[in-house]
Short mmCIF file of C-alpha atoms in Angstrom, two decimals:
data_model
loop_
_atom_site.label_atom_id
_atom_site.label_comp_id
_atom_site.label_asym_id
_atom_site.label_seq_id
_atom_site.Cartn_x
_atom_site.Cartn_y
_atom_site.Cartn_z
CA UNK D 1 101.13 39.43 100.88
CA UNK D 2 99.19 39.14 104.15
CA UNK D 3 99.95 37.21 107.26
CA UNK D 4 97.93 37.16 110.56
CA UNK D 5 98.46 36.66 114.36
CA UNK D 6 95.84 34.92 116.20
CA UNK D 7 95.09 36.62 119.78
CA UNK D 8 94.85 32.69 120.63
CA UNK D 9 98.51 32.06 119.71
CA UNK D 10 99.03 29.37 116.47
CA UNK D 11 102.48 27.94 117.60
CA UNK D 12 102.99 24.01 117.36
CA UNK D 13 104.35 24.06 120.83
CA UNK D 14 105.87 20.50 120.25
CA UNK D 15 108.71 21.55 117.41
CA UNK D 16 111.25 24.38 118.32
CA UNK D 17 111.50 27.97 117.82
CA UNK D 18 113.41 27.69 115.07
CA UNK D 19 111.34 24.56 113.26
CA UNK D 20 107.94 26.98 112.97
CA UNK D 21 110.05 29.97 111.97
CA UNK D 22 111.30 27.55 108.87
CA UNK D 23 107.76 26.37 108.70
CA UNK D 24 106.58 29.97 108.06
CA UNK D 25 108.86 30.51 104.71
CA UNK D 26 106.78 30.82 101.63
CA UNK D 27 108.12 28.75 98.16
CA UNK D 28 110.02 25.99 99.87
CA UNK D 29 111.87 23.47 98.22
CA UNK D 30 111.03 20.91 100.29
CA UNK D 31 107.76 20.88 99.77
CA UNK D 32 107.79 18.96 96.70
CA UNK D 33 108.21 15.37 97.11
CA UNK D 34 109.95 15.44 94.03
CA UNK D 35 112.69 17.60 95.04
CA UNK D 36 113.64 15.17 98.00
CA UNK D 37 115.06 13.02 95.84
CA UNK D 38 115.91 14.69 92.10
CA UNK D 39 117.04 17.72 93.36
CA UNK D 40 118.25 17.17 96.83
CA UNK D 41 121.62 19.47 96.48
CA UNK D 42 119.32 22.05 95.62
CA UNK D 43 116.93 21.51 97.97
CA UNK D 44 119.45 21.34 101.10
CA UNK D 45 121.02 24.54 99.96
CA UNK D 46 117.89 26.30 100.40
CA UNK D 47 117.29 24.73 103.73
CA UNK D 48 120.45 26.50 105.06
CA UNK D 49 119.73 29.45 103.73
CA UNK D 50 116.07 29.37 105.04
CA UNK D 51 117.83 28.87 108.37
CA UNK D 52 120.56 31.43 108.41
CA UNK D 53 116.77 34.17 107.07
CA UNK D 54 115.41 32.25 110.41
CA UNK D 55 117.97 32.66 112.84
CA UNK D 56 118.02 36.61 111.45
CA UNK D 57 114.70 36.92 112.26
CA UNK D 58 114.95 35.21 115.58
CA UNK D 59 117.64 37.56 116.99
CA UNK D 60 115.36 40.67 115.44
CA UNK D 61 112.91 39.10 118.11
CA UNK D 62 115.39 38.80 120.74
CA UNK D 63 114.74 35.26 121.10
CA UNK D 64 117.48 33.61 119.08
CA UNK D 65 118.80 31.90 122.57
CA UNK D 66 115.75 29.87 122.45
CA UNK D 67 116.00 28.37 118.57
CA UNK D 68 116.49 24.78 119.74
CA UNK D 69 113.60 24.89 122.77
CA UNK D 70 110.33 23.77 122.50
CA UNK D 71 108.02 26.52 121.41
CA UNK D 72 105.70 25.29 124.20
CA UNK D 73 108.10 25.61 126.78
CA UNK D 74 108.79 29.46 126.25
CA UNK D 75 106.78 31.93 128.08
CA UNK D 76 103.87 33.25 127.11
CA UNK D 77 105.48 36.98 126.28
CA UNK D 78 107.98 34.74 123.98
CA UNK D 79 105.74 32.64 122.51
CA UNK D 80 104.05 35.77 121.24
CA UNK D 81 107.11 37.08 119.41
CA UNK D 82 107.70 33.55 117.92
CA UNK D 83 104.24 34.20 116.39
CA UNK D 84 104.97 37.71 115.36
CA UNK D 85 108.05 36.17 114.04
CA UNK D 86 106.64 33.23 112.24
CA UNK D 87 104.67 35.74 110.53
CA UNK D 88 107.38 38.22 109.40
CA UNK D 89 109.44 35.08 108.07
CA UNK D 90 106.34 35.07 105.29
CA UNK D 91 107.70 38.28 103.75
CA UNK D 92 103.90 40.13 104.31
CA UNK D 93 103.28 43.43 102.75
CA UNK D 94 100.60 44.00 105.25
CA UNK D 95 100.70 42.42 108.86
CA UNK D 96 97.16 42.22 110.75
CA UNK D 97 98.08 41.77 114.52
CA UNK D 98 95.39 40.68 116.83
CA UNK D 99 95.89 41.47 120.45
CA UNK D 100 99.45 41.55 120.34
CA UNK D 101 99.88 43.35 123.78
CA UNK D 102 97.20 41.44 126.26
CA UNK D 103 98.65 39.57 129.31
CA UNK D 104 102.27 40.84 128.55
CA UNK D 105 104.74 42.83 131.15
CA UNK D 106 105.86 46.04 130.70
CA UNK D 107 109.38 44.61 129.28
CA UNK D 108 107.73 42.44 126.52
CA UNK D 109 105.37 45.10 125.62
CA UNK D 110 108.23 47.63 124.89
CA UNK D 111 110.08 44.97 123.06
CA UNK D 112 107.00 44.20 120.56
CA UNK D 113 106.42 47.37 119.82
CA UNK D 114 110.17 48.12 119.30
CA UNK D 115 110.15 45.28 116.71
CA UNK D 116 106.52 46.28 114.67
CA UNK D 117 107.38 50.01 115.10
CA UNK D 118 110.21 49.89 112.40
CA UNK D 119 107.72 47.76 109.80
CA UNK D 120 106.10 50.53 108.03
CA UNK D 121 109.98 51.76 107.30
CA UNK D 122 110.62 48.38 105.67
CA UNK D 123 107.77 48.54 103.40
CA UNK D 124 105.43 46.69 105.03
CA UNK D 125 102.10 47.41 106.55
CA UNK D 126 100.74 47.35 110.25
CA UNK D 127 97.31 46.41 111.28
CA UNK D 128 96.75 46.57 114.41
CA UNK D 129 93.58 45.27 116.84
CA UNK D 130 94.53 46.18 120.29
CA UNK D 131 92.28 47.39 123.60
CA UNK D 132 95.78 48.86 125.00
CA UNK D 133 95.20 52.21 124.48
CA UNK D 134 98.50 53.43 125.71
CA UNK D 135 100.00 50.82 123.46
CA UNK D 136 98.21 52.21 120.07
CA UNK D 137 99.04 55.66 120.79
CA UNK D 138 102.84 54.88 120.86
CA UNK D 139 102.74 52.72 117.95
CA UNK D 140 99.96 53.93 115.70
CA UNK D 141 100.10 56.59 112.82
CA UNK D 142 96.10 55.99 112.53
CA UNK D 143 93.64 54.82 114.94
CA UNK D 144 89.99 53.83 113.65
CA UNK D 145 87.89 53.46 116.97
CA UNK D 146 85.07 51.26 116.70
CA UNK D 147 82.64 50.31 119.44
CA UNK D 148 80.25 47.20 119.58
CA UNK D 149 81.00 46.98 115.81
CA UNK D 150 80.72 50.32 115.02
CA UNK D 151 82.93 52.95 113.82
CA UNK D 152 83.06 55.68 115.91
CA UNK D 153 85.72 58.17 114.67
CA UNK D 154 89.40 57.91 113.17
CA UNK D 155 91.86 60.12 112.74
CA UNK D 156 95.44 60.98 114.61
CA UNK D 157 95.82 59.20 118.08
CA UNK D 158 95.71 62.64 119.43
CA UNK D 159 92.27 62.89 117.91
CA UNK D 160 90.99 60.00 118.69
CA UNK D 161 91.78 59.76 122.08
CA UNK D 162 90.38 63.40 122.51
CA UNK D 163 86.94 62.35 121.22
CA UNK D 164 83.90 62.91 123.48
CA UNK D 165 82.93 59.62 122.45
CA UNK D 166 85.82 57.58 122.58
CA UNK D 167 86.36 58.61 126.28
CA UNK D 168 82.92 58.03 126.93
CA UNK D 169 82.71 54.43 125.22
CA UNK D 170 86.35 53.66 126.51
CA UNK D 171 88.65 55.92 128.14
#
């Protein structure tokens, strides 16, 4: 019910987009030696429809042009949407983010938070780890400001970002 980014991106850079997408799908088939051979009808069926879910998921991401490249041949923006994507393939209930927004343009940033903004409408959870201010009061519902470990306050974004000691320790 949980899957994780990494703020030091997990791809395997030398399979495509569309390979660690598939790779990211919970229950295969596949997986079973067994089913390779005694159940290969079965097995192949799934396969397609694992990459019909993955090429769905890969045009929610905007990055469906790429399914065949190398994922270490994308950019670094893209690269971070495979890895949002990988983990959204895994059907999470809750979906910890780590740094999603650092080192990205403008263009990528909007289009991340375009695709974790509609999450919580899907039924599934956001957590989100981000020094982006601007970012996390777009995106979040509930900020929990912590400093050197330490919570400082939570509440609203409004509130949060208002606090004496939030603008002292960050802002």
């Amino acid at each position: 019910g949980i899957a994780r980014t990494f703020q030091d991106l997990r791809l395997i850079r030398q399979i495509t987009v569309l390979e660690n997408v598939m790779l990211a799908f919970q229950g295969q088939r596949g997986e079973a030696l067994g089913n390779l051979f005694w159940r290969r009808k079965k097995w192949l069926k799934q396969e397609r429809s694992l990459e019909e879910k993955a090429m769905g998921l890969l045009e929610y991401a905007g990055i469906a042009g790429k399914a065949s490249d190398l994922a270490g041949e994308m950019s670094y923006g893209q690269q971070k949407l495979l890895s949002i994507t990988c983990c959204l393939a895994a059907e999470p209930e809750l979906l910890l983010l780590d740094e999603p927004f650092a080192g990205l343009n403008p263009a990528m940033i909007d289009k991340i938070l375009e695709m974790i903004g509609g999450l919580p409408g899907n039924g599934q959870a956001v957590l989100l780890i981000e020094h982006n201010m601007d970012v996390v009061m777009q995106v979040c519902r509930r900020v929990i400001f912590m400093d050197a470990g330490k919570k400082v306050t939570e509440g609203s974004p409004r509130d949060v970002r208002g606090d004496a000691r939030v603008i002292e320790a960050y802002l």
